[in-house]
PDB file of N, CA and C in Angstrom:
ATOM      1  N   UNK J 145      -8.934  -1.189 -28.008  1.00 40.00           N
ATOM      2  CA  UNK J 145      -8.828  -0.890 -26.610  1.00 40.00           C
ATOM      3  C   UNK J 145      -9.282   0.540 -26.375  1.00 40.00           C
ATOM      4  N   UNK J 146     -10.153   0.747 -25.429  1.00 44.00           N
ATOM      5  CA  UNK J 146     -10.665   2.078 -25.139  1.00 44.00           C
ATOM      6  C   UNK J 146      -9.647   2.852 -24.323  1.00 44.00           C
ATOM      7  N   UNK J 147      -9.516   4.134 -24.622  1.00 46.00           N
ATOM      8  CA  UNK J 147      -8.594   4.942 -23.834  1.00 46.00           C
ATOM      9  C   UNK J 147      -9.309   5.460 -22.597  1.00 46.00           C
ATOM     10  N   UNK J 148      -8.527   5.648 -21.548  1.00 50.00           N
ATOM     11  CA  UNK J 148      -9.095   6.149 -20.306  1.00 50.00           C
ATOM     12  C   UNK J 148      -9.145   7.667 -20.357  1.00 50.00           C
ATOM     13  N   UNK J 149     -10.138   8.221 -19.694  1.00 51.00           N
ATOM     14  CA  UNK J 149     -10.241   9.670 -19.641  1.00 51.00           C
ATOM     15  C   UNK J 149      -9.151  10.212 -18.727  1.00 51.00           C
ATOM     16  N   UNK J 150      -8.730  11.461 -18.926  1.00 50.00           N
ATOM     17  CA  UNK J 150      -7.694  12.033 -18.073  1.00 50.00           C
ATOM     18  C   UNK J 150      -8.062  11.994 -16.593  1.00 50.00           C
ATOM     19  N   UNK J 151      -9.347  12.147 -16.273  1.00 50.00           N
ATOM     20  CA  UNK J 151      -9.738  12.145 -14.868  1.00 50.00           C
ATOM     21  C   UNK J 151      -9.553  10.772 -14.249  1.00 50.00           C
ATOM     22  N   UNK J 152      -9.586   9.715 -15.050  1.00 53.00           N
ATOM     23  CA  UNK J 152      -9.416   8.358 -14.543  1.00 53.00           C
ATOM     24  C   UNK J 152      -7.950   7.987 -14.435  1.00 53.00           C
ATOM     25  N   UNK J 153      -7.160   8.324 -15.436  1.00 71.00           N
ATOM     26  CA  UNK J 153      -5.801   7.799 -15.508  1.00 71.00           C
ATOM     27  C   UNK J 153      -4.754   8.696 -14.864  1.00 71.00           C
ATOM     28  N   UNK J 154      -5.037   9.948 -14.659  1.00 90.00           N
ATOM     29  CA  UNK J 154      -4.036  10.871 -14.152  1.00 90.00           C
ATOM     30  C   UNK J 154      -4.360  11.295 -12.721  1.00 90.00           C
ATOM     31  N   UNK J 155      -3.497  10.897 -11.808  1.00 96.00           N
ATOM     32  CA  UNK J 155      -3.667  11.238 -10.390  1.00 96.00           C
ATOM     33  C   UNK J 155      -2.383  11.885  -9.894  1.00 96.00           C
ATOM     34  N   UNK J 156      -2.500  13.079  -9.322  1.00 96.00           N
ATOM     35  CA  UNK J 156      -1.336  13.741  -8.749  1.00 96.00           C
ATOM     36  C   UNK J 156      -1.076  13.182  -7.352  1.00 96.00           C
ATOM     37  N   UNK J 157       0.102  13.463  -6.834  1.00 96.00           N
ATOM     38  CA  UNK J 157       0.428  13.041  -5.463  1.00 96.00           C
ATOM     39  C   UNK J 157      -0.553  13.668  -4.473  1.00 96.00           C
ATOM     40  N   UNK J 158      -0.915  14.921  -4.712  1.00 96.00           N
ATOM     41  CA  UNK J 158      -1.859  15.605  -3.819  1.00 96.00           C
ATOM     42  C   UNK J 158      -3.231  14.927  -3.870  1.00 96.00           C
ATOM     43  N   UNK J 159      -3.705  14.593  -5.067  1.00 97.00           N
ATOM     44  CA  UNK J 159      -4.995  13.908  -5.196  1.00 97.00           C
ATOM     45  C   UNK J 159      -4.961  12.548  -4.509  1.00 97.00           C
ATOM     46  N   UNK J 160      -3.850  11.829  -4.651  1.00 96.00           N
ATOM     47  CA  UNK J 160      -3.730  10.530  -3.992  1.00 96.00           C
ATOM     48  C   UNK J 160      -3.775  10.667  -2.478  1.00 96.00           C
ATOM     49  N   UNK J 161      -3.138  11.696  -1.930  1.00 98.00           N
ATOM     50  CA  UNK J 161      -3.156  11.912  -0.486  1.00 98.00           C
ATOM     51  C   UNK J 161      -4.568  12.253  -0.025  1.00 98.00           C
ATOM     52  N   UNK J 162      -5.263  13.106  -0.756  1.00 98.00           N
ATOM     53  CA  UNK J 162      -6.653  13.443  -0.420  1.00 98.00           C
ATOM     54  C   UNK J 162      -7.520  12.195  -0.517  1.00 98.00           C
ATOM     55  N   UNK J 163      -7.293  11.395  -1.546  1.00 98.00           N
ATOM     56  CA  UNK J 163      -8.010  10.134  -1.739  1.00 98.00           C
ATOM     57  C   UNK J 163      -7.817   9.217  -0.532  1.00 98.00           C
ATOM     58  N   UNK J 164      -6.571   9.045  -0.096  1.00 97.00           N
ATOM     59  CA  UNK J 164      -6.282   8.198   1.065  1.00 97.00           C
ATOM     60  C   UNK J 164      -6.999   8.699   2.314  1.00 97.00           C
ATOM     61  N   UNK J 165      -6.939   9.998   2.543  1.00 98.00           N
ATOM     62  CA  UNK J 165      -7.600  10.571   3.718  1.00 98.00           C
ATOM     63  C   UNK J 165      -9.113  10.412   3.636  1.00 98.00           C
ATOM     64  N   UNK J 166      -9.660  10.590   2.443  1.00 98.00           N
ATOM     65  CA  UNK J 166     -11.109  10.437   2.265  1.00 98.00           C
ATOM     66  C   UNK J 166     -11.532   8.992   2.487  1.00 98.00           C
ATOM     67  N   UNK J 167     -10.712   8.033   2.050  1.00 97.00           N
ATOM     68  CA  UNK J 167     -11.027   6.621   2.297  1.00 97.00           C
ATOM     69  C   UNK J 167     -11.046   6.320   3.791  1.00 97.00           C
ATOM     70  N   UNK J 168     -10.140   6.931   4.530  1.00 97.00           N
ATOM     71  CA  UNK J 168     -10.110   6.724   5.980  1.00 97.00           C
ATOM     72  C   UNK J 168     -11.336   7.347   6.636  1.00 97.00           C
ATOM     73  N   UNK J 169     -11.766   8.465   6.104  1.00 97.00           N
ATOM     74  CA  UNK J 169     -12.924   9.162   6.673  1.00 97.00           C
ATOM     75  C   UNK J 169     -14.240   8.488   6.287  1.00 97.00           C
ATOM     76  N   UNK J 170     -14.376   8.146   5.024  1.00 98.00           N
ATOM     77  CA  UNK J 170     -15.599   7.512   4.513  1.00 98.00           C
ATOM     78  C   UNK J 170     -15.332   6.018   4.350  1.00 98.00           C
ATOM     79  N   UNK J 171     -15.574   5.242   5.398  1.00 95.00           N
ATOM     80  CA  UNK J 171     -15.266   3.815   5.337  1.00 95.00           C
ATOM     81  C   UNK J 171     -16.291   3.063   4.503  1.00 95.00           C
ATOM     82  N   UNK J 172     -16.088   1.745   4.404  1.00 94.00           N
ATOM     83  CA  UNK J 172     -16.918   0.925   3.512  1.00 94.00           C
ATOM     84  C   UNK J 172     -18.390   0.927   3.871  1.00 94.00           C
ATOM     85  N   UNK J 173     -18.733   1.300   5.094  1.00 96.00           N
ATOM     86  CA  UNK J 173     -20.132   1.317   5.516  1.00 96.00           C
ATOM     87  C   UNK J 173     -20.803   2.679   5.338  1.00 96.00           C
ATOM     88  N   UNK J 174     -20.060   3.662   4.856  1.00 96.00           N
ATOM     89  CA  UNK J 174     -20.611   4.998   4.659  1.00 96.00           C
ATOM     90  C   UNK J 174     -21.521   5.014   3.437  1.00 96.00           C
ATOM     91  N   UNK J 175     -22.773   5.462   3.614  1.00 95.00           N
ATOM     92  CA  UNK J 175     -23.643   5.596   2.434  1.00 95.00           C
ATOM     93  C   UNK J 175     -23.014   6.589   1.443  1.00 95.00           C
ATOM     94  N   UNK J 176     -23.153   6.304   0.177  1.00 97.00           N
ATOM     95  CA  UNK J 176     -22.624   7.183  -0.879  1.00 97.00           C
ATOM     96  C   UNK J 176     -21.119   7.415  -0.737  1.00 97.00           C
ATOM     97  N   UNK J 177     -20.412   6.367  -0.340  1.00 98.00           N
ATOM     98  CA  UNK J 177     -18.966   6.478  -0.117  1.00 98.00           C
ATOM     99  C   UNK J 177     -18.236   7.062  -1.312  1.00 98.00           C
ATOM    100  N   UNK J 178     -18.473   6.531  -2.498  1.00 98.00           N
ATOM    101  CA  UNK J 178     -17.695   6.958  -3.667  1.00 98.00           C
ATOM    102  C   UNK J 178     -18.042   8.381  -4.087  1.00 98.00           C
ATOM    103  N   UNK J 179     -19.285   8.786  -3.892  1.00 98.00           N
ATOM    104  CA  UNK J 179     -19.653  10.174  -4.181  1.00 98.00           C
ATOM    105  C   UNK J 179     -18.913  11.117  -3.232  1.00 98.00           C
ATOM    106  N   UNK J 180     -18.845  10.729  -1.949  1.00 98.00           N
ATOM    107  CA  UNK J 180     -18.152  11.560  -0.965  1.00 98.00           C
ATOM    108  C   UNK J 180     -16.654  11.628  -1.238  1.00 98.00           C
ATOM    109  N   UNK J 181     -16.057  10.509  -1.587  1.00 98.00           N
ATOM    110  CA  UNK J 181     -14.624  10.493  -1.889  1.00 98.00           C
ATOM    111  C   UNK J 181     -14.347  11.333  -3.138  1.00 98.00           C
ATOM    112  N   UNK J 182     -15.172  11.181  -4.160  1.00 98.00           N
ATOM    113  CA  UNK J 182     -14.994  11.967  -5.392  1.00 98.00           C
ATOM    114  C   UNK J 182     -15.114  13.457  -5.104  1.00 98.00           C
ATOM    115  N   UNK J 183     -16.063  13.830  -4.279  1.00 98.00           N
ATOM    116  CA  UNK J 183     -16.242  15.236  -3.924  1.00 98.00           C
ATOM    117  C   UNK J 183     -15.006  15.751  -3.186  1.00 98.00           C
ATOM    118  N   UNK J 184     -14.456  14.935  -2.293  1.00 98.00           N
ATOM    119  CA  UNK J 184     -13.268  15.343  -1.542  1.00 98.00           C
ATOM    120  C   UNK J 184     -12.060  15.515  -2.460  1.00 98.00           C
ATOM    121  N   UNK J 185     -11.869  14.586  -3.392  1.00 98.00           N
ATOM    122  CA  UNK J 185     -10.724  14.643  -4.304  1.00 98.00           C
ATOM    123  C   UNK J 185     -10.877  15.811  -5.272  1.00 98.00           C
ATOM    124  N   UNK J 186     -12.095  16.036  -5.753  1.00 96.00           N
ATOM    125  CA  UNK J 186     -12.334  17.133  -6.691  1.00 96.00           C
ATOM    126  C   UNK J 186     -11.668  16.883  -8.029  1.00 96.00           C
ATOM    127  N   UNK J 187     -11.269  17.944  -8.692  1.00 93.00           N
ATOM    128  CA  UNK J 187     -10.551  17.881  -9.975  1.00 93.00           C
ATOM    129  C   UNK J 187     -11.270  17.069 -11.036  1.00 93.00           C
ATOM    130  N   UNK J 188     -12.597  17.050 -10.981  1.00 95.00           N
ATOM    131  CA  UNK J 188     -13.364  16.357 -12.000  1.00 95.00           C
ATOM    132  C   UNK J 188     -13.440  14.853 -11.841  1.00 95.00           C
ATOM    133  N   UNK J 189     -12.950  14.331 -10.714  1.00 97.00           N
ATOM    134  CA  UNK J 189     -13.033  12.882 -10.490  1.00 97.00           C
ATOM    135  C   UNK J 189     -14.479  12.510 -10.192  1.00 97.00           C
ATOM    136  N   UNK J 190     -14.963  11.491 -10.885  1.00 97.00           N
ATOM    137  CA  UNK J 190     -16.334  11.014 -10.677  1.00 97.00           C
ATOM    138  C   UNK J 190     -16.319   9.903  -9.633  1.00 97.00           C
ATOM    139  N   UNK J 191     -17.485   9.556  -9.099  1.00 98.00           N
ATOM    140  CA  UNK J 191     -17.554   8.405  -8.192  1.00 98.00           C
ATOM    141  C   UNK J 191     -17.000   7.134  -8.845  1.00 98.00           C
ATOM    142  N   UNK J 192     -17.240   6.976 -10.135  1.00 98.00           N
ATOM    143  CA  UNK J 192     -16.726   5.809 -10.853  1.00 98.00           C
ATOM    144  C   UNK J 192     -15.201   5.848 -10.938  1.00 98.00           C
ATOM    145  N   UNK J 193     -14.632   7.049 -11.143  1.00 98.00           N
ATOM    146  CA  UNK J 193     -13.177   7.202 -11.198  1.00 98.00           C
ATOM    147  C   UNK J 193     -12.526   6.773  -9.887  1.00 98.00           C
ATOM    148  N   UNK J 194     -13.061   7.260  -8.762  1.00 98.00           N
ATOM    149  CA  UNK J 194     -12.428   6.950  -7.478  1.00 98.00           C
ATOM    150  C   UNK J 194     -12.634   5.483  -7.095  1.00 98.00           C
ATOM    151  N   UNK J 195     -13.776   4.914  -7.439  1.00 98.00           N
ATOM    152  CA  UNK J 195     -13.995   3.498  -7.141  1.00 98.00           C
ATOM    153  C   UNK J 195     -13.044   2.627  -7.970  1.00 98.00           C
ATOM    154  N   UNK J 196     -12.855   2.968  -9.236  1.00 98.00           N
ATOM    155  CA  UNK J 196     -11.926   2.228 -10.087  1.00 98.00           C
ATOM    156  C   UNK J 196     -10.492   2.368  -9.569  1.00 98.00           C
ATOM    157  N   UNK J 197     -10.127   3.567  -9.155  1.00 98.00           N
ATOM    158  CA  UNK J 197      -8.793   3.807  -8.597  1.00 98.00           C
ATOM    159  C   UNK J 197      -8.581   2.930  -7.361  1.00 98.00           C
ATOM    160  N   UNK J 198      -9.584   2.852  -6.511  1.00 97.00           N
ATOM    161  CA  UNK J 198      -9.534   2.009  -5.315  1.00 97.00           C
ATOM    162  C   UNK J 198      -9.360   0.532  -5.690  1.00 97.00           C
ATOM    163  N   UNK J 199     -10.167   0.069  -6.637  1.00 97.00           N
ATOM    164  CA  UNK J 199     -10.092  -1.339  -7.042  1.00 97.00           C
ATOM    165  C   UNK J 199      -8.724  -1.678  -7.624  1.00 97.00           C
ATOM    166  N   UNK J 200      -8.138  -0.757  -8.375  1.00 96.00           N
ATOM    167  CA  UNK J 200      -6.805  -0.992  -8.941  1.00 96.00           C
ATOM    168  C   UNK J 200      -5.747  -1.048  -7.842  1.00 96.00           C
ATOM    169  N   UNK J 201      -5.878  -0.200  -6.834  1.00 94.00           N
ATOM    170  CA  UNK J 201      -4.933  -0.228  -5.729  1.00 94.00           C
ATOM    171  C   UNK J 201      -5.048  -1.526  -4.940  1.00 94.00           C
ATOM    172  N   UNK J 202      -6.276  -1.978  -4.711  1.00 96.00           N
ATOM    173  CA  UNK J 202      -6.488  -3.252  -4.015  1.00 96.00           C
ATOM    174  C   UNK J 202      -5.862  -4.388  -4.822  1.00 96.00           C
ATOM    175  N   UNK J 203      -6.054  -4.361  -6.127  1.00 95.00           N
ATOM    176  CA  UNK J 203      -5.467  -5.389  -6.997  1.00 95.00           C
ATOM    177  C   UNK J 203      -3.940  -5.362  -6.916  1.00 95.00           C
ATOM    178  N   UNK J 204      -3.359  -4.159  -6.918  1.00 92.00           N
ATOM    179  CA  UNK J 204      -1.904  -4.039  -6.801  1.00 92.00           C
ATOM    180  C   UNK J 204      -1.404  -4.630  -5.482  1.00 92.00           C
ATOM    181  N   UNK J 205      -2.070  -4.294  -4.388  1.00 92.00           N
ATOM    182  CA  UNK J 205      -1.675  -4.811  -3.074  1.00 92.00           C
ATOM    183  C   UNK J 205      -1.801  -6.327  -3.039  1.00 92.00           C
ATOM    184  N   UNK J 206      -2.892  -6.848  -3.577  1.00 94.00           N
ATOM    185  CA  UNK J 206      -3.079  -8.301  -3.608  1.00 94.00           C
ATOM    186  C   UNK J 206      -1.987  -8.993  -4.423  1.00 94.00           C
ATOM    187  N   UNK J 207      -1.593  -8.392  -5.542  1.00 93.00           N
ATOM    188  CA  UNK J 207      -0.518  -8.961  -6.360  1.00 93.00           C
ATOM    189  C   UNK J 207       0.819  -8.945  -5.622  1.00 93.00           C
ATOM    190  N   UNK J 208       1.090  -7.877  -4.900  1.00 89.00           N
ATOM    191  CA  UNK J 208       2.323  -7.803  -4.114  1.00 89.00           C
ATOM    192  C   UNK J 208       2.292  -8.839  -2.998  1.00 89.00           C
ATOM    193  N   UNK J 209       1.173  -8.897  -2.265  1.00 91.00           N
ATOM    194  CA  UNK J 209       1.048  -9.841  -1.150  1.00 91.00           C
ATOM    195  C   UNK J 209       1.157 -11.294  -1.593  1.00 91.00           C
ATOM    196  N   UNK J 210       0.684 -11.599  -2.786  1.00 92.00           N
ATOM    197  CA  UNK J 210       0.714 -12.983  -3.271  1.00 92.00           C
ATOM    198  C   UNK J 210       2.049 -13.349  -3.916  1.00 92.00           C
ATOM    199  N   UNK J 211       2.966 -12.393  -3.987  1.00 89.00           N
ATOM    200  CA  UNK J 211       4.282 -12.669  -4.551  1.00 89.00           C
ATOM    201  C   UNK J 211       4.359 -12.510  -6.053  1.00 89.00           C
ATOM    202  N   UNK J 212       3.296 -12.038  -6.687  1.00 89.00           N
ATOM    203  CA  UNK J 212       3.305 -11.847  -8.140  1.00 89.00           C
ATOM    204  C   UNK J 212       4.118 -10.637  -8.569  1.00 89.00           C
ATOM    205  N   UNK J 213       4.339  -9.716  -7.646  1.00 85.00           N
ATOM    206  CA  UNK J 213       5.124  -8.518  -7.923  1.00 85.00           C
ATOM    207  C   UNK J 213       6.169  -8.420  -6.817  1.00 85.00           C
ATOM    208  N   UNK J 214       7.448  -8.298  -7.161  1.00 81.00           N
ATOM    209  CA  UNK J 214       8.469  -8.223  -6.110  1.00 81.00           C
ATOM    210  C   UNK J 214       8.401  -6.896  -5.359  1.00 81.00           C
ATOM    211  N   UNK J 215       8.785  -6.951  -4.089  1.00 76.00           N
ATOM    212  CA  UNK J 215       8.880  -5.718  -3.318  1.00 76.00           C
ATOM    213  C   UNK J 215       9.992  -4.868  -3.916  1.00 76.00           C
ATOM    214  N   UNK J 216       9.806  -3.554  -3.940  1.00 78.00           N
ATOM    215  CA  UNK J 216      10.874  -2.688  -4.443  1.00 78.00           C
ATOM    216  C   UNK J 216      12.090  -2.780  -3.519  1.00 78.00           C
ATOM    217  N   UNK J 217      13.263  -2.615  -4.066  1.00 83.00           N
ATOM    218  CA  UNK J 217      14.489  -2.640  -3.278  1.00 83.00           C
ATOM    219  C   UNK J 217      14.881  -1.203  -2.962  1.00 83.00           C
ATOM    220  N   UNK J 218      14.217  -0.624  -1.966  1.00 84.00           N
ATOM    221  CA  UNK J 218      14.503   0.753  -1.583  1.00 84.00           C
ATOM    222  C   UNK J 218      15.821   0.800  -0.825  1.00 84.00           C
ATOM    223  N   UNK J 219      16.534   1.870  -1.026  1.00 81.00           N
ATOM    224  CA  UNK J 219      17.780   2.063  -0.289  1.00 81.00           C
ATOM    225  C   UNK J 219      17.646   3.340   0.519  1.00 81.00           C
ATOM    226  N   UNK J 220      17.823   3.209   1.819  1.00 71.00           N
ATOM    227  CA  UNK J 220      17.865   4.392   2.678  1.00 71.00           C
ATOM    228  C   UNK J 220      19.214   5.053   2.451  1.00 71.00           C
ATOM    229  N   UNK J 221      19.269   6.371   2.458  1.00 64.00           N
ATOM    230  CA  UNK J 221      20.542   7.016   2.183  1.00 64.00           C
ATOM    231  C   UNK J 221      21.548   6.622   3.262  1.00 64.00           C
ATOM    232  N   UNK J 222      22.676   6.120   2.826  1.00 60.00           N
ATOM    233  CA  UNK J 222      23.716   5.698   3.741  1.00 60.00           C
ATOM    234  C   UNK J 222      23.491   4.324   4.343  1.00 60.00           C
ATOM    235  N   UNK J 223      22.375   3.679   4.004  1.00 56.00           N
ATOM    236  CA  UNK J 223      22.082   2.369   4.577  1.00 56.00           C
ATOM    237  C   UNK J 223      22.276   1.270   3.566  1.00 56.00           C
ATOM    238  N   UNK J 224      22.084   0.052   4.014  1.00 58.00           N
ATOM    239  CA  UNK J 224      22.186  -1.102   3.125  1.00 58.00           C
ATOM    240  C   UNK J 224      20.836  -1.370   2.483  1.00 58.00           C
ATOM    241  N   UNK J 225      20.847  -1.977   1.313  1.00 52.00           N
ATOM    242  CA  UNK J 225      19.602  -2.322   0.621  1.00 52.00           C
ATOM    243  C   UNK J 225      18.751  -3.197   1.522  1.00 52.00           C
ATOM    244  N   UNK J 226      17.459  -2.911   1.556  1.00 52.00           N
ATOM    245  CA  UNK J 226      16.531  -3.722   2.328  1.00 52.00           C
ATOM    246  C   UNK J 226      16.443  -3.339   3.790  1.00 52.00           C
ATOM    247  N   UNK J 227      17.201  -2.341   4.222  1.00 53.00           N
ATOM    248  CA  UNK J 227      17.115  -1.902   5.611  1.00 53.00           C
ATOM    249  C   UNK J 227      16.430  -0.559   5.678  1.00 53.00           C
ATOM    250  N   UNK J 228      15.823  -0.319   6.795  1.00 50.00           N
ATOM    251  CA  UNK J 228      15.137   0.955   7.000  1.00 50.00           C
ATOM    252  C   UNK J 228      15.755   1.624   8.206  1.00 50.00           C
ATOM    253  N   UNK J 229      16.137   2.855   8.045  1.00 52.00           N
ATOM    254  CA  UNK J 229      16.672   3.611   9.175  1.00 52.00           C
ATOM    255  C   UNK J 229      15.526   4.131  10.018  1.00 52.00           C
ATOM    256  N   UNK J 230      15.701   4.113  11.321  1.00 44.00           N
ATOM    257  CA  UNK J 230      14.661   4.675  12.192  1.00 44.00           C
ATOM    258  C   UNK J 230      15.171   5.887  12.915  1.00 44.00           C
TER     259      UNK J 230
END
């Protein structure tokens, strides 16, 4: 099994937030989308790194939506399990 490079496997919360914002800015019809997203994220992420990260996130969402992965049981402080305080 090949090991992943640090730029592929390690994403900080800040990088993920920048990634999310870049995806919103550079939509699927943007030419050179992955190059632009990689440039926005920085930290040595390549276009291939950000595209793979995107594909893995899509796969995770699809698995959750299809029931293959249970929803987390988050607890709001002081609330009951499964409820969200507004």
